[in-house]
Amino acid sequence: MVKRIGVLSGGGDCPGINAVIHAVVKRAILHYGLEVIGILDGFEGLVEGKWRDLHYNDVSGIMPLGGTILGASNRANPFHYPRYDEQGKVYFQDMSAKVVENYRRLNLDALIAIGGDGTFSVAEKLLAQGLQIVGVPKTIDNDLSSTDMTFGFDSAVKIVTEAIDALHTTAQSHHRVMVIEVMGRYAGWIALYGGIAGGGDVILIPEIPFHLDKVAEFILRRRQAGKRFSIVVVAEGAHPVGQEMVVQKIVAESHDQIRLGGIGYVVAQGIEERTGLEARTVILGHLQRGGSPTAFDRILATRFGAKAVDLVVEGKFGYFPALRGNELVSTSITEAVHSLKTVPLHSPLLDIARSLGTYFGD
Ligand code: F6P
């Protein structure tokens, strides 16, 4: 019988995590009479022994807050845990036994792990070591398979849309090409949704390698048709045909060590050189993960959080709540971590955008 559960947020933060924590704590306490422990800084808390009790009053008023009241870490893979020698050089150790030990020491009957593919792959290995884990899918990238949508995505798309709206006025005044680079890692969801909602003229996504020459021709044709400015939305993982993605830096301690970024500058320079038009780049960066979650994300996060507690009580460990259409289902963590959900080349939304004149650079 489940009496005491832990909750943690792993990986990068995103708007809506606090709404999950809010739902988990209230559902657990009010509906099931459980005790809840908040693990601090993702799995780091279970390695280093950092946690706190979470009572009903601790989660009052946290729904609109961005980030996570528990802290997060995307460098805390217990199976490949970073340590630093006297010279400050990083080396790695398997600290999973410590996680199991602390889980037992806390008398946890289950753990709810809010995270994306990195957190879920750690969860998968800890399940094999006997921990009882239920996941909650989170990422602005919307690239987690088995769920139609993750919370955080809608909030990121809103920020991208507002940024494009703002860029329109300055692009218009100066008759410029504005290139806006957005996040999303290896998937183009944020660029596609944000680009369509903001009325981007060109949208470049990782799933469709682009030709800079053709993008430049498209922009020149717009100019000839009397459009004196253009907005190009480029996903950080987008890349020209036959070329690699642009890597900004390597983070050795992280689950996915690659940090993408910089393709926006390549695209703007390429357009300037080919068209003679002035181009500027805006890299939206972590603004896309900041601020208050949208109403849609708050509702989705609340549904996920409440359902995760139900799954714990039902003993459905190794599962997480997922959205299919508008229904919540439970689906296996293992299935989700082994494939990435990218934009299908014949996604209906992509086809609609093409039919409205949006160019994808192919
Ligand atoms: O996965 C979410 C995300 O924001 C990606 O879109 C982005 O590539 C990455 O995380 C940035 O990671 P970090 O916060 O470590 O710079």
XYZ file of C-alpha atoms in Angstrom, residues 55-308:
254
model
C 2.380 20.135 2.650
C -0.852 21.515 1.279
C 0.134 25.103 2.117
C 3.509 24.764 0.374
C 1.821 24.559 -3.014
C -0.809 27.251 -2.578
C -0.369 29.946 -5.200
C 2.399 28.229 -7.196
C 0.267 27.459 -10.281
C 1.163 30.672 -12.179
C 4.876 30.485 -11.379
C 7.334 29.526 -14.099
C 10.328 27.298 -13.334
C 10.066 24.787 -10.500
C 9.912 25.353 -6.738
C 11.927 22.139 -6.334
C 14.819 23.201 -8.565
C 16.024 21.130 -11.517
C 19.283 19.810 -12.874
C 20.115 18.431 -16.277
C 23.573 17.322 -15.123
C 22.475 14.846 -12.491
C 22.347 11.467 -14.168
C 22.986 9.154 -11.176
C 24.484 6.505 -13.494
C 26.988 9.010 -14.899
C 27.244 11.488 -12.063
C 29.724 14.367 -12.382
C 32.421 14.720 -9.718
C 35.287 17.187 -9.720
C 38.914 16.461 -8.800
C 41.219 18.942 -7.021
C 42.064 20.636 -10.310
C 38.362 21.101 -11.001
C 38.448 18.488 -13.754
C 35.242 16.530 -14.170
C 35.088 12.746 -13.820
C 32.035 10.488 -13.630
C 30.813 7.925 -11.094
C 27.851 5.577 -10.890
C 25.883 6.929 -7.906
C 22.719 4.932 -8.504
C 23.237 2.881 -5.310
C 23.091 6.145 -3.334
C 19.774 6.996 -5.008
C 18.328 3.616 -4.032
C 19.690 4.027 -0.497
C 18.132 7.505 -0.069
C 14.821 6.366 -1.565
C 14.711 3.614 1.087
C 15.929 5.955 3.836
C 13.053 8.314 3.022
C 10.608 5.398 3.214
C 9.239 6.275 -0.190
C 6.694 3.917 -1.694
C 6.897 5.643 -5.067
C 8.520 8.494 -6.935
C 6.933 10.810 -9.496
C 9.604 11.982 -11.943
C 8.650 15.046 -14.002
C 10.948 15.157 -17.012
C 11.759 14.595 -20.645
C 13.716 11.852 -22.387
C 16.831 12.270 -20.171
C 14.862 11.952 -16.924
C 12.825 9.076 -18.343
C 15.917 7.099 -19.370
C 17.293 7.458 -15.826
C 13.856 6.420 -14.493
C 13.898 3.354 -16.722
C 17.196 2.166 -15.198
C 16.096 2.923 -11.626
C 12.886 0.947 -12.191
C 15.122 -2.020 -13.000
C 16.804 -1.473 -9.603
C 13.462 -1.756 -7.809
C 12.340 1.871 -7.485
C 8.628 2.409 -8.112
C 8.480 5.320 -10.536
C 5.721 7.064 -12.473
C 6.687 9.755 -14.996
C 5.154 13.076 -16.031
C 6.145 14.212 -19.534
C 7.645 17.695 -19.751
C 9.495 19.622 -22.422
C 9.030 22.782 -24.440
C 10.366 20.834 -27.445
C 7.239 18.613 -27.662
C 9.509 15.829 -28.941
C 8.605 13.109 -26.460
C 6.976 10.220 -28.283
C 3.790 8.524 -27.025
C 2.097 11.803 -26.115
C 0.497 14.232 -28.538
C 1.687 17.118 -26.430
C 3.861 17.932 -23.449
C 3.134 20.899 -21.199
C 5.568 23.792 -21.653
C 5.243 23.628 -25.427
C 2.217 25.918 -25.638
C 3.893 28.497 -23.379
C 7.051 28.443 -25.520
C 4.991 28.827 -28.702
C 3.196 31.814 -27.160
C 6.529 33.511 -26.426
C 7.780 32.818 -29.978
C 4.546 34.168 -31.448
C 4.737 37.375 -29.433
C 8.392 37.822 -30.416
C 7.552 37.433 -34.115
C 4.678 39.919 -33.747
C 7.127 42.421 -32.252
C 9.722 41.785 -34.956
C 7.180 42.477 -37.698
C 7.004 46.187 -36.880
C 10.753 46.791 -36.940
C 11.218 44.584 -40.019
C 8.501 46.597 -41.753
C 10.000 49.978 -40.816
C 13.516 49.104 -42.008
C 12.490 46.872 -44.930
C 14.702 44.171 -43.502
C 14.854 40.432 -43.305
C 14.526 39.392 -39.655
C 15.735 35.902 -38.794
C 14.480 34.520 -35.487
C 16.135 31.396 -34.103
C 14.036 29.280 -31.742
C 14.690 26.211 -29.582
C 13.438 22.668 -30.057
C 16.612 20.594 -30.290
C 16.222 17.975 -33.061
C 12.509 18.661 -33.624
C 10.866 21.561 -35.438
C 7.628 21.781 -33.442
C 8.310 25.143 -31.796
C 9.429 26.699 -35.092
C 6.460 25.231 -36.968
C 3.754 26.274 -34.496
C 5.362 29.592 -33.528
C 6.171 30.354 -37.164
C 2.624 29.733 -38.338
C 1.024 31.590 -35.414
C 3.349 34.563 -35.898
C 2.973 34.622 -39.661
C 6.584 33.764 -40.538
C 7.261 33.838 -44.294
C 9.946 31.156 -44.177
C 10.106 28.372 -41.579
C 13.214 26.179 -41.401
C 13.046 22.984 -39.339
C 15.487 20.098 -38.764
C 13.177 17.624 -40.490
C 13.459 19.515 -43.810
C 17.078 20.364 -44.729
C 17.051 23.669 -46.601
C 18.788 25.305 -49.586
C 20.019 28.806 -48.758
C 19.981 29.730 -52.450
C 16.292 28.863 -52.670
C 15.475 30.725 -49.448
C 17.231 33.809 -50.880
C 15.327 33.462 -54.182
C 12.040 33.206 -52.284
C 12.816 36.396 -50.362
C 13.770 38.227 -53.558
C 10.513 37.102 -55.196
C 8.619 38.518 -52.207
C 10.475 41.796 -52.658
C 9.602 41.861 -56.362
C 5.965 41.266 -55.434
C 6.071 44.402 -53.289
C 6.712 42.829 -49.859
C 9.494 44.945 -48.435
C 10.302 42.778 -45.430
C 10.473 39.094 -44.592
C 10.425 37.068 -41.386
C 12.422 33.832 -41.299
C 11.822 31.477 -38.368
C 14.629 28.975 -37.967
C 14.747 26.091 -35.510
C 18.096 25.702 -33.724
C 18.427 22.217 -35.256
C 17.679 23.293 -38.848
C 20.556 22.830 -41.282
C 21.320 23.276 -44.983
C 21.142 20.194 -47.218
C 24.321 18.129 -46.786
C 25.534 20.082 -43.756
C 25.553 19.347 -40.037
C 23.535 21.169 -37.382
C 25.343 24.142 -35.806
C 26.658 23.195 -32.356
C 27.041 26.044 -29.883
C 28.749 24.106 -27.096
C 29.267 20.706 -25.516
C 28.126 20.179 -21.926
C 30.044 17.096 -20.791
C 27.928 16.518 -17.660
C 24.591 16.575 -19.460
C 22.487 13.626 -20.703
C 22.531 15.016 -24.264
C 25.852 16.822 -24.357
C 25.142 18.845 -27.480
C 23.787 22.404 -27.231
C 22.633 23.664 -30.593
C 22.628 27.326 -31.593
C 23.903 29.796 -34.131
C 22.170 28.684 -37.336
C 20.239 31.993 -37.263
C 23.484 33.887 -37.973
C 24.389 31.524 -40.818
C 20.978 32.026 -42.418
C 21.001 35.841 -42.061
C 24.513 36.134 -43.500
C 23.654 33.775 -46.348
C 20.561 35.848 -47.205
C 22.485 39.145 -47.107
C 25.227 37.791 -49.357
C 22.783 36.384 -51.888
C 20.168 39.160 -51.970
C 21.981 42.339 -50.957
C 19.125 42.933 -48.480
C 19.833 43.820 -44.887
C 19.214 40.942 -42.461
C 19.320 40.756 -38.662
C 19.224 37.791 -36.304
C 17.409 37.382 -32.993
C 18.134 34.301 -30.903
C 15.230 33.868 -28.531
C 17.032 31.366 -26.269
C 15.892 30.672 -22.735
C 13.150 33.292 -22.838
C 11.188 30.417 -24.368
C 11.441 28.497 -21.100
C 10.700 31.446 -18.846
C 7.665 33.071 -17.332
C 4.191 31.987 -16.444
C 2.567 28.961 -18.131
C -0.379 29.515 -20.486
C -3.848 28.449 -19.357
C -3.582 25.452 -21.717
C -0.324 24.330 -20.090
C -1.691 24.840 -16.578
C -4.657 22.610 -17.387
C -2.537 19.939 -19.106
C 0.001 19.971 -16.266
C -2.815 19.690 -13.710
C -4.336 16.718 -15.562
C -0.922 15.027 -15.823
C -0.110 15.641 -12.144
C -3.423 14.279 -10.861
C -3.277 11.273 -13.183
C 0.308 10.503 -12.115
